[in-house]
mmCIF file of N, CA and C in Angstrom:
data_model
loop_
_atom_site.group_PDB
_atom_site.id
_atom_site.type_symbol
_atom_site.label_atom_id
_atom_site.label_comp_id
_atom_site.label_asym_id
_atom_site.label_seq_id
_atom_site.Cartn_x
_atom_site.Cartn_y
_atom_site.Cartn_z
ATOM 1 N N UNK A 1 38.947 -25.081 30.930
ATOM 2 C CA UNK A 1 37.538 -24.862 31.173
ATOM 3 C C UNK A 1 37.265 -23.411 31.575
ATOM 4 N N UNK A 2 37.932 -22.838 32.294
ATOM 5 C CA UNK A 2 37.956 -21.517 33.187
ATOM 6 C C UNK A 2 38.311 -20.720 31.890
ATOM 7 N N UNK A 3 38.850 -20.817 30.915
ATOM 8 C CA UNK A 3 39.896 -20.122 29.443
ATOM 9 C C UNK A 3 38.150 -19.345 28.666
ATOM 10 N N UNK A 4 37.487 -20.913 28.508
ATOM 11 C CA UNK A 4 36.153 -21.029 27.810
ATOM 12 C C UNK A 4 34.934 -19.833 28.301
ATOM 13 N N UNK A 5 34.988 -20.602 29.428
ATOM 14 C CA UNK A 5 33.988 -19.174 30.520
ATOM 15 C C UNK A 5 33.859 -18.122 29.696
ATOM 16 N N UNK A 6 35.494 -17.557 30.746
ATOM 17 C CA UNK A 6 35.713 -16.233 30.265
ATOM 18 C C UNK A 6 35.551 -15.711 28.673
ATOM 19 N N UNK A 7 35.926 -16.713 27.780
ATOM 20 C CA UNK A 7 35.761 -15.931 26.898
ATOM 21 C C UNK A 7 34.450 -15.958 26.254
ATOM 22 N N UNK A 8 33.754 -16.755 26.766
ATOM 23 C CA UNK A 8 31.754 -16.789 26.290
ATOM 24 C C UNK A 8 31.814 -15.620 26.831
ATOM 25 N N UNK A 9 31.917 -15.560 28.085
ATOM 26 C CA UNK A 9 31.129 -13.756 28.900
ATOM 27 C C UNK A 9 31.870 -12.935 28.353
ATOM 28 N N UNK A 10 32.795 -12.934 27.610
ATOM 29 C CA UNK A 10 33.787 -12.066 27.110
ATOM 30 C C UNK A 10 32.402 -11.281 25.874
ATOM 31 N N UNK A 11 32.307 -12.376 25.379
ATOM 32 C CA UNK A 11 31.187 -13.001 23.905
ATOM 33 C C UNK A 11 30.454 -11.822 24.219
ATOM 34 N N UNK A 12 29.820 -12.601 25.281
ATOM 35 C CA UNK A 12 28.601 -12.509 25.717
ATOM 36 C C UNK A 12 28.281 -10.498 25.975
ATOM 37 N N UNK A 13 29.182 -10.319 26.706
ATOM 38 C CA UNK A 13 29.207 -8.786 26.966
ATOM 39 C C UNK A 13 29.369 -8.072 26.022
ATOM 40 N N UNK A 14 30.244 -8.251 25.052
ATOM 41 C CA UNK A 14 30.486 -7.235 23.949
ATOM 42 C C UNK A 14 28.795 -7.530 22.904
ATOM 43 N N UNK A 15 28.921 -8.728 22.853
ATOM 44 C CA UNK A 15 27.298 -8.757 21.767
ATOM 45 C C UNK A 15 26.302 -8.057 22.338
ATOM 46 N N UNK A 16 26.190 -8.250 24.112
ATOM 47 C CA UNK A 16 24.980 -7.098 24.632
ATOM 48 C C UNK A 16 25.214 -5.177 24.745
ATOM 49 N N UNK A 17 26.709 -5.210 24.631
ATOM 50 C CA UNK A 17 27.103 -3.664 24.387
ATOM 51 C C UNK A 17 26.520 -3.342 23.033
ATOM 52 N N UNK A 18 27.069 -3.721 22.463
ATOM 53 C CA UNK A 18 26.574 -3.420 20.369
ATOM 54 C C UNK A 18 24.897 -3.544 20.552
ATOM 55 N N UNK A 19 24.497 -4.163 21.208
ATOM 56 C CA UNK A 19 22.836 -4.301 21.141
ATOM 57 C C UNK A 19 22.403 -2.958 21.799
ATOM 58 N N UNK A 20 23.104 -2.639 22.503
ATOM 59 C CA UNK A 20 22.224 -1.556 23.096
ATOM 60 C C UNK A 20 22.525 -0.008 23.131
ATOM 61 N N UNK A 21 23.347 0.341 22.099
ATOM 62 C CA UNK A 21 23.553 1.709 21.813
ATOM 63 C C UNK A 21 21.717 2.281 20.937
ATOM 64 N N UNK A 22 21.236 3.304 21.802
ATOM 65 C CA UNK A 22 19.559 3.912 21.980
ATOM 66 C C UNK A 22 19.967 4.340 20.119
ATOM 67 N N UNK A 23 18.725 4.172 19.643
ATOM 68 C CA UNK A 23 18.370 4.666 18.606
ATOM 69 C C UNK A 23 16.788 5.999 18.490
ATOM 70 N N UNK A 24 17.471 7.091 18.441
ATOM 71 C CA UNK A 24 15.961 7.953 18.533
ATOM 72 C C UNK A 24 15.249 7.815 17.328
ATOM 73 N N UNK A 25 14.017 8.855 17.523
ATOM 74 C CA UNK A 25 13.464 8.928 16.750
ATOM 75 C C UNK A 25 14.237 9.045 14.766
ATOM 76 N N UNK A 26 13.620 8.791 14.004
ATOM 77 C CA UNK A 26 13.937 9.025 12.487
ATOM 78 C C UNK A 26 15.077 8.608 12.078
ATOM 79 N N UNK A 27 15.570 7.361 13.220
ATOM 80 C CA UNK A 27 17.028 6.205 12.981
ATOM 81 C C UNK A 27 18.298 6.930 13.454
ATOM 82 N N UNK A 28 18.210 8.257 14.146
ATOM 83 C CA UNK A 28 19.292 8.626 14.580
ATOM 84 C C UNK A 28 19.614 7.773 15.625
ATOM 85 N N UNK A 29 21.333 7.598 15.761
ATOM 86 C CA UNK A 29 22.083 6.829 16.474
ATOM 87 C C UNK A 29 22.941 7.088 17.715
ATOM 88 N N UNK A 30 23.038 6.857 19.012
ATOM 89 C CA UNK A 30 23.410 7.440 19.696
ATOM 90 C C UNK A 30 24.943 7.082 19.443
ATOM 91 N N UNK A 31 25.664 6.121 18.358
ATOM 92 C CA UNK A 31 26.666 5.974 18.068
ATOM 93 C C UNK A 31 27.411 6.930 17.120
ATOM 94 N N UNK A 32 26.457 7.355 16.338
ATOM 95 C CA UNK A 32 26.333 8.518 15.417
ATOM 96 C C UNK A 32 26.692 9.900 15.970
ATOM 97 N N UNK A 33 26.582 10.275 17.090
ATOM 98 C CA UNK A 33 26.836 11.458 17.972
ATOM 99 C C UNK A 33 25.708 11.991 18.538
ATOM 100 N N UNK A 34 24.293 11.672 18.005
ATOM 101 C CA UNK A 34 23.008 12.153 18.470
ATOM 102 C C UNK A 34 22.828 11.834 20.024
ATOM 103 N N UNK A 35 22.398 13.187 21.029
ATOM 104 C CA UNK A 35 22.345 12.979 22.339
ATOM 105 C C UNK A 35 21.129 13.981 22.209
ATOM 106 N N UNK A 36 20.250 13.408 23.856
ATOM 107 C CA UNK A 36 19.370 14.041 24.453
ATOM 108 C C UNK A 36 20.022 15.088 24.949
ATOM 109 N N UNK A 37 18.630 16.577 24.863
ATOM 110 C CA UNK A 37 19.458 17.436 25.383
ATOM 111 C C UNK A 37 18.688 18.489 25.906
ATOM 112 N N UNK A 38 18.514 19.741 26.254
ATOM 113 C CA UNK A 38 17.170 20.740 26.619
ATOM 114 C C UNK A 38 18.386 21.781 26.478
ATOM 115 N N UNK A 39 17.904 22.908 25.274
ATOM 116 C CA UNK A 39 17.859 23.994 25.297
ATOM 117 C C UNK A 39 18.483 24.958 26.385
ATOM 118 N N UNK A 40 19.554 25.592 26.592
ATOM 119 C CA UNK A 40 20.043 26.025 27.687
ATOM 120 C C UNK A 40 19.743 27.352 27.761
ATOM 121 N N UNK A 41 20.579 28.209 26.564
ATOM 122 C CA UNK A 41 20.328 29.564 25.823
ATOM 123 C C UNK A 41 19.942 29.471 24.254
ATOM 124 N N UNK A 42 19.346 30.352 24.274
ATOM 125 C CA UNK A 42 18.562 30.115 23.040
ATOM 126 C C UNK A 42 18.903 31.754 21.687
ATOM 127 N N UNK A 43 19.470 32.480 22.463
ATOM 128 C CA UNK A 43 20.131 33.995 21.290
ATOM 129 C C UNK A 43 20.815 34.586 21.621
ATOM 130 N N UNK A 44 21.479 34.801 20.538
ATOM 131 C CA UNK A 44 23.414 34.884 20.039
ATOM 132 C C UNK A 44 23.723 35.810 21.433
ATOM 133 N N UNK A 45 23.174 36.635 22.139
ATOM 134 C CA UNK A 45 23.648 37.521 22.988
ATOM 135 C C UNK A 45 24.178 36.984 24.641
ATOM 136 N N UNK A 46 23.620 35.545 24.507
ATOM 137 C CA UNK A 46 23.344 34.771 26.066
ATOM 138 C C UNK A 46 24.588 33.461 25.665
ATOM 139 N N UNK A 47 24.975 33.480 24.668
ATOM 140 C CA UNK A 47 25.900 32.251 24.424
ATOM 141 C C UNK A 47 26.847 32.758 25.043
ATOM 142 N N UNK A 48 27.966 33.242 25.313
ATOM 143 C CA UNK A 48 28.965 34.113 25.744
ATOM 144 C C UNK A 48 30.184 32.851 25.408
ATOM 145 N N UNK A 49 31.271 32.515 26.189
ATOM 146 C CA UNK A 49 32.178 31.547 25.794
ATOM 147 C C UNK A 49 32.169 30.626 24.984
ATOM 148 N N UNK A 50 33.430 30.145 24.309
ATOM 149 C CA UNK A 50 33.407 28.801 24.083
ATOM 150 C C UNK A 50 33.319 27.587 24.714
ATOM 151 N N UNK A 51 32.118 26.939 23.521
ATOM 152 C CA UNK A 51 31.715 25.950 24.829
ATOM 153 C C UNK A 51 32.835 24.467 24.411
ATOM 154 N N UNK A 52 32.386 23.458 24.798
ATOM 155 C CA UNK A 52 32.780 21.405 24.725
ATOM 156 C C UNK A 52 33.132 21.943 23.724
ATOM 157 N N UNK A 53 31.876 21.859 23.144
ATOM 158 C CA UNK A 53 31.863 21.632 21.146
ATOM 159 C C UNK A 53 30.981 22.670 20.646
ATOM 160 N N UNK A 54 31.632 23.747 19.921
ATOM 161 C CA UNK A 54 30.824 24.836 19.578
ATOM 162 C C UNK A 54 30.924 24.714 17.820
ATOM 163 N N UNK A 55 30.283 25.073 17.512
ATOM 164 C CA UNK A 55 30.041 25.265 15.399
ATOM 165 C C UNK A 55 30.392 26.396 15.389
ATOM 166 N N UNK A 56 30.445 27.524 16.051
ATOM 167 C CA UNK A 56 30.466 28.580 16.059
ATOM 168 C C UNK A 56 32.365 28.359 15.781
ATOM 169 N N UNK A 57 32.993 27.414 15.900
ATOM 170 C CA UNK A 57 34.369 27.798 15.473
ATOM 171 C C UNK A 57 34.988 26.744 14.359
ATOM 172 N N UNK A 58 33.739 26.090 14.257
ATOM 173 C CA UNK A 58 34.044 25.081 13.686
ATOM 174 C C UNK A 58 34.771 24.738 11.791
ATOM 175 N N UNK A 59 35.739 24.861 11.657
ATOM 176 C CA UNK A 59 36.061 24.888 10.228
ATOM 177 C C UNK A 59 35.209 24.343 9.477
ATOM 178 N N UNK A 60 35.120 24.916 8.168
ATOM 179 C CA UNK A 60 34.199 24.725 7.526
ATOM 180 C C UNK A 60 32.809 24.042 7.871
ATOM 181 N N UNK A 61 32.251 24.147 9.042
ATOM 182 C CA UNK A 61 31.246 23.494 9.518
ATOM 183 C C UNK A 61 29.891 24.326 8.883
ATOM 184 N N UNK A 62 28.560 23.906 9.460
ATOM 185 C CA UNK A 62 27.275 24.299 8.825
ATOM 186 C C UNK A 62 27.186 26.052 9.711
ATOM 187 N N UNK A 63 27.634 25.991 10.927
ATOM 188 C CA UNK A 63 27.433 27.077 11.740
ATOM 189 C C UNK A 63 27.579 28.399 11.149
ATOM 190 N N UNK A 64 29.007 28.286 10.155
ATOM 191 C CA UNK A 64 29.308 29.505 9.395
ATOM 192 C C UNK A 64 28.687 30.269 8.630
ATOM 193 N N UNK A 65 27.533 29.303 8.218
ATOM 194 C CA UNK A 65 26.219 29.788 7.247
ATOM 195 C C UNK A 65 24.927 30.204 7.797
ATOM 196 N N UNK A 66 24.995 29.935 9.235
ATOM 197 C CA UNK A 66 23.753 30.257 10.094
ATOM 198 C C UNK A 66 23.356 31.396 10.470
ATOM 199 N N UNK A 67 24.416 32.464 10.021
ATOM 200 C CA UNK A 67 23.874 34.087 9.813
ATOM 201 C C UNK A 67 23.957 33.805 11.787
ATOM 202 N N UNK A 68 24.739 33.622 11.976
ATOM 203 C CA UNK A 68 24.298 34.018 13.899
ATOM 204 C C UNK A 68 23.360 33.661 14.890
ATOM 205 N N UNK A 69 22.925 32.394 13.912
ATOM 206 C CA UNK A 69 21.663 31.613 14.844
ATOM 207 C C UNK A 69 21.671 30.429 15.412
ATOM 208 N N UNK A 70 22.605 30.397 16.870
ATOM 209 C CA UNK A 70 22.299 29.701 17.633
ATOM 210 C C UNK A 70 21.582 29.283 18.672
ATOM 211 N N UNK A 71 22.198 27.999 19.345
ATOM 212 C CA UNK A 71 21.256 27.382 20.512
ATOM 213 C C UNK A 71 22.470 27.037 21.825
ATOM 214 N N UNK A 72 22.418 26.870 22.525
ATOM 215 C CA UNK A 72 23.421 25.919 23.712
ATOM 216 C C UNK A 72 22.458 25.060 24.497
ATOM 217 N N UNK A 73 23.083 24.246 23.699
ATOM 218 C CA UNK A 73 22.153 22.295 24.028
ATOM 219 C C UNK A 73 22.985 22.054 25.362
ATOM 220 N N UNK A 74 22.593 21.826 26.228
ATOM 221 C CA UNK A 74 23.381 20.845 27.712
ATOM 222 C C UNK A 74 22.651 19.712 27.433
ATOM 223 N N UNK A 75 24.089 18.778 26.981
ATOM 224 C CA UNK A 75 23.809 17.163 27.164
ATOM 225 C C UNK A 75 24.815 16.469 28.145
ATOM 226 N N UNK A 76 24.160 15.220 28.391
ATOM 227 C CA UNK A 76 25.066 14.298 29.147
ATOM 228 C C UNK A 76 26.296 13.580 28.322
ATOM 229 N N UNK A 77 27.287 13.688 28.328
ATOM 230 C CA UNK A 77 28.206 13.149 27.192
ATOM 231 C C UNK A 77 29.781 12.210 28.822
ATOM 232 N N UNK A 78 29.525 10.569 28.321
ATOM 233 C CA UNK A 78 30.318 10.560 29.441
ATOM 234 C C UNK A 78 30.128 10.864 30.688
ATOM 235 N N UNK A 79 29.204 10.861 31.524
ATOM 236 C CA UNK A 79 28.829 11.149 32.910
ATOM 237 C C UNK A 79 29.104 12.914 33.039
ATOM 238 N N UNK A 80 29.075 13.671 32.111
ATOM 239 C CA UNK A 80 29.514 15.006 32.563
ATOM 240 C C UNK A 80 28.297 15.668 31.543
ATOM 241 N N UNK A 81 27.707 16.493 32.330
ATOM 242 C CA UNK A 81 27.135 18.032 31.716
ATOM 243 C C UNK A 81 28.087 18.659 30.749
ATOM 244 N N UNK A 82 27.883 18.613 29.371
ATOM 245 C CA UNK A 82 28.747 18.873 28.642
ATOM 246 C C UNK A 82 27.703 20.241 27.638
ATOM 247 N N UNK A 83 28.573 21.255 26.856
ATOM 248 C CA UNK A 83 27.244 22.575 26.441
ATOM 249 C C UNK A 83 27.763 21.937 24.784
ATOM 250 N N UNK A 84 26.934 22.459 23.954
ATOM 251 C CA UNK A 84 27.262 21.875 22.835
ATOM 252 C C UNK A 84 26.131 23.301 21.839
ATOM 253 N N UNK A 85 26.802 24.145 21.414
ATOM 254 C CA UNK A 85 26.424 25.203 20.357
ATOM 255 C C UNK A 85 26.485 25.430 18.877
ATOM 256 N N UNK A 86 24.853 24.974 18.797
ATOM 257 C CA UNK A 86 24.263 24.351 17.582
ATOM 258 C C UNK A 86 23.714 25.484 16.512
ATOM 259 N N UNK A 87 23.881 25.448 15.332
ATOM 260 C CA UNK A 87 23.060 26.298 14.995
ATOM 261 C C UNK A 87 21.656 26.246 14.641
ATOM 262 N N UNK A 88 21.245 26.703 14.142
ATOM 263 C CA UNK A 88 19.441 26.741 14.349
ATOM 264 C C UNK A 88 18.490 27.358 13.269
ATOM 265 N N UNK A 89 18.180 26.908 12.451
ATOM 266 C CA UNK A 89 17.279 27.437 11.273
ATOM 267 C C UNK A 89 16.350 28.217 11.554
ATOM 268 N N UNK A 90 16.331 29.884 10.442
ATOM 269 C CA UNK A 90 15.517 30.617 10.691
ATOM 270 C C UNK A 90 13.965 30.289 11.216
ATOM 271 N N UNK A 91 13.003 30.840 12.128
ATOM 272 C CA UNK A 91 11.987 30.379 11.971
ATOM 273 C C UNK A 91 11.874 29.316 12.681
ATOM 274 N N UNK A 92 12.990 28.432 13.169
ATOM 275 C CA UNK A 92 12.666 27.325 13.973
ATOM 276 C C UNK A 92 13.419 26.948 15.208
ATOM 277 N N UNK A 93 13.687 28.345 15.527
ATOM 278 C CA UNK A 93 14.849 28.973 16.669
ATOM 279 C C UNK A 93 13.884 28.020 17.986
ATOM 280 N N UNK A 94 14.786 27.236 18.663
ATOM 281 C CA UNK A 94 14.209 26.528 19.961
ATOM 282 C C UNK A 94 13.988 27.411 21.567
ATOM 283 N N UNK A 95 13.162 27.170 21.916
ATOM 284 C CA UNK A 95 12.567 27.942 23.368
ATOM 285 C C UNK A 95 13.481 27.213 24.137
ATOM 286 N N UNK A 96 13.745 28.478 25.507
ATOM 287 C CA UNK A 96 14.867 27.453 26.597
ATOM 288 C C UNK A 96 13.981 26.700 27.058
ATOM 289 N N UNK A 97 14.576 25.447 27.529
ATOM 290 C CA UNK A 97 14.160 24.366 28.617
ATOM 291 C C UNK A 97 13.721 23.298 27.451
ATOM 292 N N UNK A 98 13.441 23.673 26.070
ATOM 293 C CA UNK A 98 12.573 22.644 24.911
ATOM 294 C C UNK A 98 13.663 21.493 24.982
ATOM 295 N N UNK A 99 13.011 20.210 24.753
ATOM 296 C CA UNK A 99 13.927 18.567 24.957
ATOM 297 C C UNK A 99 14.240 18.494 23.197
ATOM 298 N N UNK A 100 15.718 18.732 22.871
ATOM 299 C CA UNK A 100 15.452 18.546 21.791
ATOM 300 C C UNK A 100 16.804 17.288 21.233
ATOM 301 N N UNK A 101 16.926 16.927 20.264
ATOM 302 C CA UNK A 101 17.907 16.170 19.964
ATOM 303 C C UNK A 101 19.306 16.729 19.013
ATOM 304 N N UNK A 102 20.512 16.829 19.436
ATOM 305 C CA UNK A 102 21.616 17.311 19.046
ATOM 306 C C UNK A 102 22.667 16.288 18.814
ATOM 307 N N UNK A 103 23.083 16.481 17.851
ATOM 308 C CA UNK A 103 24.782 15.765 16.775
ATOM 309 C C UNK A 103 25.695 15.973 17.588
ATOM 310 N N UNK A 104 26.233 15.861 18.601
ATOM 311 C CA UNK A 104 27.160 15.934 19.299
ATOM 312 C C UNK A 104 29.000 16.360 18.525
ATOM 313 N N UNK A 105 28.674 15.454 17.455
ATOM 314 C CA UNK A 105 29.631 15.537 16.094
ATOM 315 C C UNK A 105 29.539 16.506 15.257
ATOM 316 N N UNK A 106 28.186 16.989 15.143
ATOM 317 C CA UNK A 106 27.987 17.738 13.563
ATOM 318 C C UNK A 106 27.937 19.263 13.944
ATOM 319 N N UNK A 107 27.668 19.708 13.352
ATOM 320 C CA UNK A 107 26.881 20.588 12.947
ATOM 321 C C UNK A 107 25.050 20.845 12.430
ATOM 322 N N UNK A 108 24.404 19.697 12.754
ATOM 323 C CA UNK A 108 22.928 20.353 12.566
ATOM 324 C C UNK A 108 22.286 20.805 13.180
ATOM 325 N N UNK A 109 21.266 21.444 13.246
ATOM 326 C CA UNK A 109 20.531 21.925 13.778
ATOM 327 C C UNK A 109 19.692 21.214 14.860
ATOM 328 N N UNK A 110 19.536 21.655 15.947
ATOM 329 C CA UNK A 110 18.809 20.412 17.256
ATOM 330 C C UNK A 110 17.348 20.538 16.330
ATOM 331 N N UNK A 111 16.721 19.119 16.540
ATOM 332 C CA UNK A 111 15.644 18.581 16.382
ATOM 333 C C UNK A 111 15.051 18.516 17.495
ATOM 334 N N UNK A 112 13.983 19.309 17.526
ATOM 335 C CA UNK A 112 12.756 19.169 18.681
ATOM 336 C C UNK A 112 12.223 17.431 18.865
ATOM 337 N N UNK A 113 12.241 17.737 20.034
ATOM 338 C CA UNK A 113 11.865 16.096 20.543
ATOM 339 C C UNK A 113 9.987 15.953 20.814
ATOM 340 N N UNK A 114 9.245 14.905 20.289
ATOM 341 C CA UNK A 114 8.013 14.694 20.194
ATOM 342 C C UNK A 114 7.612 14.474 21.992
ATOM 343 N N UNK A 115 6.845 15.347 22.532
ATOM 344 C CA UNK A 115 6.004 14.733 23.544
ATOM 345 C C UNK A 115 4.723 14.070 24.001
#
């Protein structure tokens, strides 16, 4: 009887984990690597180190093509302040402090978040 329990709540917990990984805006997945994030530094001169996860070294990643236009996203990744250096399409270079959404995985460009 006690075998049964456990393994319903066993059930039970993993079916409510899978339910609740956040989905943002335009179906991005927080399983996907997409995290909340605000703008830390915003041009190539203020980035200084390598950060968590930078594009800026990234093999063959999108960064290499960005002509030198980054961002440093601070997201929460795992209970830790983690920097994450994104690159950033001409023309749509992000202001510090802006809430925007970042690939934690990729290489794209942070997406400004709707207020």
């Amino acid at each position: 009887m006690l075998g049964r329990l456990v393994a319903a709540l066993a059930a039970l917990a993993a079916l409510v984990g899978c339910a609740s990984t956040p989905v943002f805006e335009g179906g991005r997945a927080w399983s996907e690597g997409w995290r909340e994030g605000k703008v830390e530094k915003a041009s190539a001169g203020e980035l200084g180190y390598r950060q968590s996860y930078d594009c800026r070294y990234r093999e063959g990643g999108a960064g290499r093509d960005a002509s030198g236009r980054f961002a440093v996203v601070g997201v929460q990744h795992m209970g830790r302040h983690r920097h994450h250096v994104a690159p950033v399409e001409a023309g749509k270079e992000p202001t510090v402090g802006a809430s925007v959404l970042t690939n934690w995985r990729g290489c794209e460009p942070p997406i400004a978040r709707a207020r």
